[in-house]
Coordinates of C-alpha atoms in Angstrom, one line a residue:
M29 CA 103.6 126.1 101.0
T30 CA 102.4 127.7 97.4
S31 CA 104.6 126.4 94.4
K32 CA 104.5 127.5 91.5
T33 CA 103.3 124.8 89.0
T34 CA 105.4 123.9 86.3
V35 CA 103.5 121.1 84.6
K36 CA 100.8 121.9 82.3
T37 CA 99.0 118.5 81.7
L38 CA 98.9 115.8 83.8
L39 CA 98.4 112.7 81.7
I40 CA 97.1 109.6 83.8
L41 CA 97.5 106.1 82.5
G42 CA 95.1 103.7 84.0
A43 CA 92.9 106.5 84.6
S44 CA 90.0 103.8 84.8
G45 CA 91.6 101.5 87.3
D46 CA 90.9 101.6 90.8
L47 CA 94.0 103.9 91.9
T48 CA 93.0 106.4 90.0
G49 CA 89.6 107.0 91.1
R50 CA 90.1 105.7 94.9
L51 CA 93.2 107.9 95.9
L52 CA 94.8 109.9 92.6
L53 CA 91.7 112.3 91.7
P54 CA 90.7 113.1 94.8
G55 CA 94.1 113.5 96.3
L56 CA 94.1 116.3 92.9
A57 CA 90.8 117.7 93.6
R58 CA 91.7 118.3 97.1
L59 CA 94.8 120.3 96.0
V60 CA 93.2 122.1 92.9
S61 CA 90.3 123.5 94.8
R62 CA 93.2 124.9 97.4
G63 CA 94.7 126.9 94.6
R64 CA 97.7 125.0 94.2
A65 CA 97.4 123.6 90.6
D66 CA 96.0 126.4 88.7
G67 CA 95.6 126.1 84.9
L68 CA 96.5 122.5 85.0
T69 CA 95.2 120.0 82.2
L70 CA 93.5 116.6 83.0
V71 CA 93.9 114.0 80.6
G72 CA 92.7 110.1 81.6
A73 CA 94.2 107.1 79.5
G74 CA 93.5 103.4 79.9
S75 CA 92.4 100.3 78.2
D76 CA 88.6 100.5 78.8
A77 CA 86.8 102.0 76.1
W78 CA 85.3 104.6 78.1
T79 CA 83.0 107.5 77.0
P80 CA 83.3 111.0 77.7
D81 CA 80.2 110.5 79.8
Q82 CA 81.8 107.9 81.7
W83 CA 85.2 109.5 82.9
L84 CA 82.9 112.9 83.8
E85 CA 81.3 110.3 85.8
R86 CA 84.4 109.5 87.8
L87 CA 85.2 112.5 87.9
E88 CA 82.4 114.0 89.3
E89 CA 82.4 111.3 91.9
S90 CA 86.1 111.6 93.1
F91 CA 85.8 115.4 93.1
A92 CA 82.5 116.0 95.3
D93 CA 84.4 116.0 98.5
A94 CA 86.6 118.5 97.6
H95 CA 84.3 120.6 95.8
S96 CA 81.8 120.3 99.1
Q97 CA 84.0 121.6 101.0
A98 CA 86.0 124.2 98.5
G99 CA 85.2 128.2 98.4
A100 CA 84.0 129.8 95.1
P101 CA 87.5 130.2 93.6
G102 CA 88.3 126.3 94.2
R103 CA 84.8 124.7 92.9
R104 CA 85.5 127.5 89.7
E105 CA 89.2 125.6 89.3
L106 CA 87.2 122.4 89.8
K107 CA 85.0 122.9 86.9
R108 CA 87.2 124.7 84.8
I109 CA 89.3 120.9 85.1
R110 CA 85.8 118.7 84.0
E111 CA 85.2 121.3 81.5
T112 CA 88.7 121.0 79.4
T113 CA 89.6 117.2 80.3
S114 CA 89.6 114.5 78.1
Y115 CA 89.8 110.5 78.1
H116 CA 91.8 108.6 75.6
Q117 CA 91.4 104.5 75.5
L118 CA 94.7 103.1 74.3
D119 CA 97.1 100.4 74.6
V120 CA 100.2 102.0 76.6
T121 CA 102.6 99.1 75.6
A122 CA 101.6 99.4 71.7
D123 CA 104.3 101.2 69.6
G124 CA 103.7 104.3 68.9
Q125 CA 100.1 104.9 70.6
L126 CA 101.3 106.7 74.2
A127 CA 103.9 108.8 72.0
G128 CA 101.1 109.8 69.5
L129 CA 98.9 111.0 72.7
L130 CA 101.9 112.9 74.2
A131 CA 102.3 114.8 70.9
Q132 CA 99.0 115.7 71.2
L133 CA 99.3 117.1 74.5
E134 CA 100.4 121.0 75.8
G135 CA 103.6 120.6 77.7
P136 CA 105.1 120.2 80.0
V137 CA 103.7 117.3 80.6
A138 CA 103.5 114.8 83.8
I139 CA 102.7 111.4 83.0
Y140 CA 101.7 109.1 85.9
F141 CA 102.1 105.2 85.7
A142 CA 98.5 104.2 87.6
L143 CA 99.5 100.7 85.9
P144 CA 101.1 97.5 87.4
P145 CA 104.4 97.7 87.5
R146 CA 105.3 95.3 84.5
V147 CA 103.0 97.5 82.2
S148 CA 104.8 100.2 83.6
Q149 CA 107.6 99.0 82.6
L150 CA 106.4 97.8 79.0
A151 CA 105.2 101.5 78.2
C152 CA 108.5 103.0 79.4
E153 CA 109.9 100.5 76.6
A154 CA 107.6 101.1 74.2
L155 CA 108.7 104.7 74.1
V156 CA 111.7 106.0 72.3
P157 CA 113.7 109.3 73.6
G158 CA 112.7 111.4 70.4
Q159 CA 109.5 110.6 71.6
V160 CA 109.0 112.6 75.0
P161 CA 108.9 116.0 74.4
A162 CA 111.9 118.3 76.9
G163 CA 110.4 118.6 80.4
T164 CA 108.0 116.0 80.9
R165 CA 108.2 113.9 84.1
L166 CA 107.3 110.4 84.8
V167 CA 105.7 109.0 87.8
M168 CA 106.2 105.5 88.9
E169 CA 103.7 103.7 91.4
K170 CA 105.0 101.5 94.1
P171 CA 106.4 98.6 93.8
F172 CA 109.3 99.9 91.2
G173 CA 110.3 96.6 89.8
S174 CA 110.2 92.9 91.0
S175 CA 113.5 92.8 92.0
E176 CA 117.0 94.1 91.9
D177 CA 117.6 93.6 89.1
S178 CA 114.5 94.7 87.6
A179 CA 114.0 97.8 88.9
R180 CA 117.9 98.5 87.8
H181 CA 116.4 97.6 84.2
L182 CA 113.5 100.3 84.6
N183 CA 116.3 103.0 86.2
A184 CA 117.8 102.7 82.7
T185 CA 114.8 103.0 80.5
L186 CA 113.7 105.7 82.5
A187 CA 117.0 107.1 82.3
A188 CA 117.3 107.0 78.4
L189 CA 114.0 109.3 78.3
V190 CA 114.5 111.9 81.1
P191 CA 116.6 113.2 83.6
E192 CA 117.3 111.2 87.1
D193 CA 115.4 114.7 88.3
H194 CA 112.6 113.9 86.1
I195 CA 111.8 110.9 87.6
H196 CA 109.4 110.6 90.6
R197 CA 108.9 107.4 92.1
V198 CA 106.4 107.8 94.4
D199 CA 105.9 106.8 98.2
H200 CA 102.0 108.2 99.4
F201 CA 102.6 106.6 102.9
L202 CA 105.4 109.3 103.4
G203 CA 103.9 112.6 103.3
K204 CA 106.0 116.3 103.7
A205 CA 104.1 116.6 106.4
T206 CA 105.6 113.4 108.1
V207 CA 109.0 113.2 106.7
L208 CA 109.3 116.8 108.4
N209 CA 108.0 116.0 111.9
I210 CA 110.2 112.8 112.5
L211 CA 113.3 115.3 110.9
G212 CA 111.7 117.8 113.3
L213 CA 111.4 115.9 116.5
R214 CA 115.1 114.5 116.1
F215 CA 117.0 117.4 115.3
A216 CA 114.8 119.9 117.0
N217 CA 115.1 118.3 120.7
T218 CA 118.5 118.7 122.3
F219 CA 117.4 116.1 124.8
L220 CA 116.6 113.4 122.1
E221 CA 119.0 113.4 119.7
P222 CA 122.4 112.1 122.4
V223 CA 120.6 109.2 123.1
W224 CA 119.4 107.9 119.3
N225 CA 122.1 105.4 119.6
R226 CA 122.7 102.0 120.1
G227 CA 123.3 102.6 123.9
H228 CA 120.2 103.9 124.7
I229 CA 117.4 102.7 122.4
E230 CA 116.7 98.4 122.8
K231 CA 114.6 98.1 119.7
I232 CA 112.7 99.8 117.0
E233 CA 109.4 98.2 115.7
I234 CA 107.5 100.2 112.7
V235 CA 103.9 98.8 111.8
F236 CA 101.3 98.8 109.6
D237 CA 98.2 96.7 110.3
E238 CA 95.5 97.4 108.7
D239 CA 91.7 95.9 109.4
L240 CA 91.0 96.3 105.4
A241 CA 91.1 92.5 103.8
L242 CA 92.0 92.0 99.7
E243 CA 88.9 94.2 98.9
G244 CA 89.0 93.1 95.6
R245 CA 92.5 93.6 94.7
A246 CA 93.6 90.2 93.7
R247 CA 94.9 90.7 90.4
Y248 CA 97.9 93.1 92.0
Y249 CA 98.3 91.7 95.7
D250 CA 98.2 88.0 94.7
G251 CA 101.6 88.5 92.9
A252 CA 102.8 91.0 95.6
G253 CA 102.1 90.1 99.0
A254 CA 102.7 92.1 102.3
L255 CA 106.5 92.2 102.2
R256 CA 106.7 93.5 98.5
D257 CA 103.8 95.8 98.5
M258 CA 104.2 97.6 102.3
I259 CA 107.9 97.1 103.7
Q260 CA 109.9 97.2 100.6
S261 CA 108.2 100.2 99.4
H262 CA 107.6 102.0 102.5
L263 CA 108.5 100.8 105.9
L264 CA 112.1 100.9 104.6
Q265 CA 112.0 104.1 103.9
I266 CA 110.6 105.6 107.3
M267 CA 113.4 103.1 108.7
A268 CA 115.8 105.1 106.7
L269 CA 114.6 108.1 108.5
L270 CA 114.6 107.3 112.0
A271 CA 118.0 106.1 111.9
L272 CA 119.6 108.6 109.4
E273 CA 122.5 110.7 110.2
P274 CA 121.8 114.8 110.6
P275 CA 121.7 116.4 107.6
A276 CA 123.1 119.1 106.8
S277 CA 119.0 120.5 105.3
V278 CA 116.3 119.6 104.8
D279 CA 116.9 120.1 100.7
E280 CA 115.9 116.8 99.1
R281 CA 119.8 116.3 98.2
D282 CA 121.2 116.2 101.6
L283 CA 118.0 114.1 103.0
R284 CA 118.3 111.3 100.4
D285 CA 121.7 111.2 100.3
A286 CA 121.5 110.6 104.0
V287 CA 118.9 108.1 103.7
A288 CA 120.7 106.2 101.0
T289 CA 123.6 106.0 103.2
V290 CA 121.4 104.1 106.0
L291 CA 119.8 101.8 103.1
R292 CA 123.4 101.0 101.9
A293 CA 124.3 99.7 105.8
S294 CA 121.0 97.4 106.0
S295 CA 120.4 94.0 105.2
I296 CA 118.5 91.3 106.9
K297 CA 120.5 88.4 107.8
A298 CA 120.1 84.4 107.7
P299 CA 118.8 82.2 109.2
Y300 CA 115.6 83.5 107.5
A301 CA 113.2 81.4 110.0
K302 CA 114.4 83.4 112.5
S303 CA 114.9 86.6 111.6
T304 CA 111.3 86.9 109.5
R305 CA 108.1 85.6 110.0
R306 CA 104.7 85.3 107.1
A307 CA 101.1 84.5 107.6
R308 CA 97.9 84.2 105.7
Y309 CA 94.8 85.3 107.0
T310 CA 91.8 82.9 107.1
A311 CA 87.9 83.2 107.7
G312 CA 87.1 85.5 110.7
S313 CA 85.2 89.1 110.9
I314 CA 86.2 92.4 111.2
G315 CA 84.0 95.2 112.9
G316 CA 80.9 92.8 111.9
R317 CA 81.5 92.2 108.9
T318 CA 82.4 88.4 107.6
V319 CA 85.7 88.2 106.0
P320 CA 86.2 85.0 103.7
D321 CA 89.8 82.9 103.8
Y322 CA 92.0 84.8 101.2
A323 CA 92.8 81.5 99.8
K324 CA 89.3 81.1 98.5
E325 CA 89.2 84.7 97.4
D326 CA 88.0 85.8 93.9
G327 CA 91.3 85.9 91.8
V328 CA 93.9 84.4 94.2
D329 CA 95.8 81.6 93.3
A330 CA 96.3 79.5 96.4
A331 CA 99.3 77.8 95.4
R332 CA 101.4 80.7 95.2
G333 CA 101.3 81.0 99.0
T334 CA 100.9 85.3 98.7
E335 CA 101.5 86.2 102.3
T336 CA 99.2 89.1 104.0
L337 CA 101.4 89.4 107.3
A338 CA 105.0 89.6 107.3
E339 CA 107.4 91.0 109.2
V340 CA 111.2 91.3 109.3
E341 CA 114.1 92.2 111.6
V342 CA 116.7 94.7 109.8
E343 CA 120.0 95.2 111.0
I344 CA 121.9 98.5 110.3
D345 CA 125.7 97.8 110.1
N346 CA 127.3 101.2 111.4
W347 CA 128.4 102.6 114.2
R348 CA 124.9 104.4 115.8
W349 CA 122.6 101.6 115.2
Q350 CA 124.8 97.8 115.7
G351 CA 122.9 95.3 117.5
V352 CA 119.8 97.7 117.6
P353 CA 117.0 94.9 115.5
F354 CA 114.8 97.1 113.3
I355 CA 111.4 95.5 113.3
L356 CA 109.3 96.4 110.2
R357 CA 105.5 94.5 110.0
S358 CA 102.7 94.6 108.3
G359 CA 99.3 92.8 107.4
K360 CA 96.0 92.7 106.2
A361 CA 92.4 91.8 107.7
L362 CA 94.0 92.5 111.4
G363 CA 92.1 93.4 114.2
N364 CA 94.2 96.4 115.6
K365 CA 94.5 98.8 113.2
R366 CA 97.9 99.9 113.7
K367 CA 100.4 102.6 111.7
E368 CA 103.4 103.7 114.3
A369 CA 107.0 103.6 115.0
V370 CA 107.2 102.3 118.6
V371 CA 111.3 102.8 119.6
T372 CA 111.9 101.2 123.1
F373 CA 114.4 102.4 125.2
R374 CA 116.9 100.4 127.1
P375 CA 116.0 100.0 131.0
V376 CA 117.5 102.1 133.2
P377 CA 121.0 100.4 134.8
H378 CA 120.0 100.5 138.5
L379 CA 116.6 101.6 140.4
P380 CA 117.0 102.8 143.8
K381 CA 116.2 100.8 146.5
G382 CA 112.5 101.4 147.9
F383 CA 110.9 102.2 144.7
T384 CA 107.7 99.5 143.8
G385 CA 105.3 98.6 141.1
V386 CA 106.5 98.1 137.7
D387 CA 109.8 99.8 136.0
S388 CA 109.4 99.1 132.1
P389 CA 111.1 100.7 129.5
N390 CA 110.5 104.1 128.2
Q391 CA 108.6 104.1 124.9
L392 CA 108.2 106.5 122.0
R393 CA 105.4 106.3 119.5
I394 CA 105.5 108.0 116.5
G395 CA 102.0 107.7 115.0
F396 CA 101.2 108.3 111.0
G397 CA 97.8 109.4 109.6
P398 CA 97.3 111.2 111.7
D399 CA 100.5 111.9 112.8
T400 CA 100.5 112.0 116.6
L401 CA 103.2 111.4 119.3
Q402 CA 103.0 109.4 122.4
F403 CA 105.8 109.0 125.5
D404 CA 105.4 106.7 127.8
V405 CA 107.0 107.5 131.0
D406 CA 107.4 106.0 134.7
V407 CA 106.6 108.4 137.2
N408 CA 105.4 108.5 141.1
G409 CA 102.0 107.5 141.5
P410 CA 99.2 108.8 143.1
G411 CA 98.3 107.8 146.9
D412 CA 101.8 105.7 147.0
I413 CA 105.0 108.4 146.9
L414 CA 107.1 105.3 146.2
S415 CA 104.9 103.5 143.9
L416 CA 105.9 104.0 140.0
D417 CA 103.2 104.0 137.3
R418 CA 103.0 104.4 133.6
A419 CA 102.1 107.6 132.4
T420 CA 101.4 108.8 128.9
L421 CA 102.5 112.2 127.5
K422 CA 100.7 112.9 124.1
A423 CA 100.7 115.6 121.7
E424 CA 99.7 115.8 117.9
L425 CA 101.8 117.0 115.2
S426 CA 101.6 119.2 112.2
A427 CA 99.3 118.0 109.6
S428 CA 99.0 119.3 105.9
A429 CA 96.1 120.6 104.6
L430 CA 96.7 117.9 101.5
L431 CA 95.3 114.2 101.2
P432 CA 98.5 112.3 101.1
Y433 CA 98.5 111.8 97.0
G434 CA 97.7 115.8 96.8
E435 CA 100.7 116.0 98.8
V436 CA 102.5 113.5 95.9
L437 CA 101.0 115.2 92.9
E438 CA 102.4 118.9 94.2
G439 CA 105.8 117.6 94.5
V440 CA 105.5 116.5 90.7
L441 CA 103.5 119.2 89.7
T442 CA 106.5 121.5 91.1
G443 CA 109.6 119.7 90.4
D444 CA 109.8 119.4 94.1
P445 CA 111.9 115.3 94.0
L446 CA 111.9 115.3 98.2
L447 CA 108.8 112.9 98.3
S448 CA 110.2 110.6 95.2
V449 CA 112.8 107.9 95.9
R450 CA 115.8 107.8 94.3
A451 CA 117.4 105.6 91.5
D452 CA 119.8 104.0 94.0
T453 CA 117.7 104.1 97.0
A454 CA 114.9 102.0 94.6
E455 CA 117.7 99.4 93.9
D456 CA 118.8 98.8 97.6
C457 CA 115.5 98.5 98.9
W458 CA 115.0 95.4 96.8
R459 CA 118.7 94.4 97.7
I460 CA 117.5 93.6 101.2
L461 CA 114.8 92.1 100.6
E462 CA 115.1 89.7 97.9
P463 CA 117.3 86.8 100.0
V464 CA 114.2 86.8 102.1
L465 CA 111.9 86.4 98.9
K466 CA 114.1 83.8 97.6
A467 CA 113.9 81.8 100.8
W468 CA 110.7 82.2 101.2
G469 CA 110.2 80.9 97.6
R470 CA 112.5 77.7 99.0
G471 CA 110.0 77.2 101.9
S472 CA 113.0 78.3 104.6
A473 CA 109.9 80.1 106.7
P474 CA 106.8 78.6 107.3
L475 CA 103.4 80.5 105.8
E476 CA 101.0 80.5 109.3
E477 CA 97.6 81.1 110.0
Y478 CA 95.9 83.6 111.4
A479 CA 92.0 84.0 111.8
A480 CA 90.9 87.7 109.7
G481 CA 89.9 90.3 112.6
S482 CA 92.7 88.7 115.0
D483 CA 96.1 90.4 116.2
G484 CA 98.1 87.5 114.2
P485 CA 99.3 83.9 114.6
E486 CA 99.5 82.9 118.5
G487 CA 103.1 82.9 118.8
W488 CA 104.0 86.0 117.6
P489 CA 104.6 89.1 119.4
A490 CA 101.9 91.4 119.9

């Protein structure tokens, strides 16, 4: 899809930070190199006293991969971006500084807050409506707020500055291709949707297990943990896509209404020692590299009890899903890297006598990044025609030509809010998880341990 860019200037706050260099700029470079952000001006701003050469060095490094793969038009556009860019040192929380910079930029401007949530909140509070030019778009990174109350307060702050359809609460985990792949799979196949309910599905698991450890992100991660970092902001959104009712269209209003309806019906029930689990990694090795104990990593306050692996069981109280557990799990420093949703169907009610072998429940596995599909079925095995054996049907799903943050930025630049989390949904995600966070703060669920490079604590389901 090629759309007309409406934003003239992309202003990245936190331009000297890790997120910008590692994800945002490479995503932008891929977008630009494919002719999908022509004429855009890039401006960086941060608290670090960077020289113009330091900023250009960051761009050279972040643009290198896209530049090497681009054709002549793409390389010219990347060169133009580098020649017209600028970097500004400023305190975004100080009265007048961000507003003063905005007044100098060609609009419409998209302001990307690549900052910790609390700093983003303060930066928005430092602005007043008259200082925000018409057409400005505000792009907020996850997690959106730190609680239901803080999310509601941040929503009110943003709503005073720009209209809701100019606020992008981004979720880079869910690219447009992934969203449409899930919806196409569910609603374009007549054999699947009739069994997509409590009568035929036993459970749905959504897993994001990383082999990466802390990787120098203690300042952010130790104040967040796996539950806030991944489950609150990403996995609940995937759950909603898997569980929603058929929307009339894939336009943002129909789709986001359907997502909101699912999340309003969702909760995690007490006792939380039974419906949730948490753990923290200790020293170990992954792929031949030594990983230190999380509690001893630089910048970590071990007394906080931050979890690096979390698992929760969400219940959706509606007609379709009553009694079906949605198990959401995410963790760091694990031996097996997994990004997938696993749908386990109920066993057949009766297997005719005479068959041998193992008749295990069918499973549908949807992989994310790259998007894949696997369907495990029992079939008559070779040799003994009465012996059942497991076969796996595999397919690769549609992939985007853009990096995840490229898809996010394209939505921002073209004014498409499909991949943006709506205000009410952002608050509901905190409403679902806040009782768990409070219970964990009281010690209601033990903080277990697992060695880096393992599959998690002993006794947890694989």
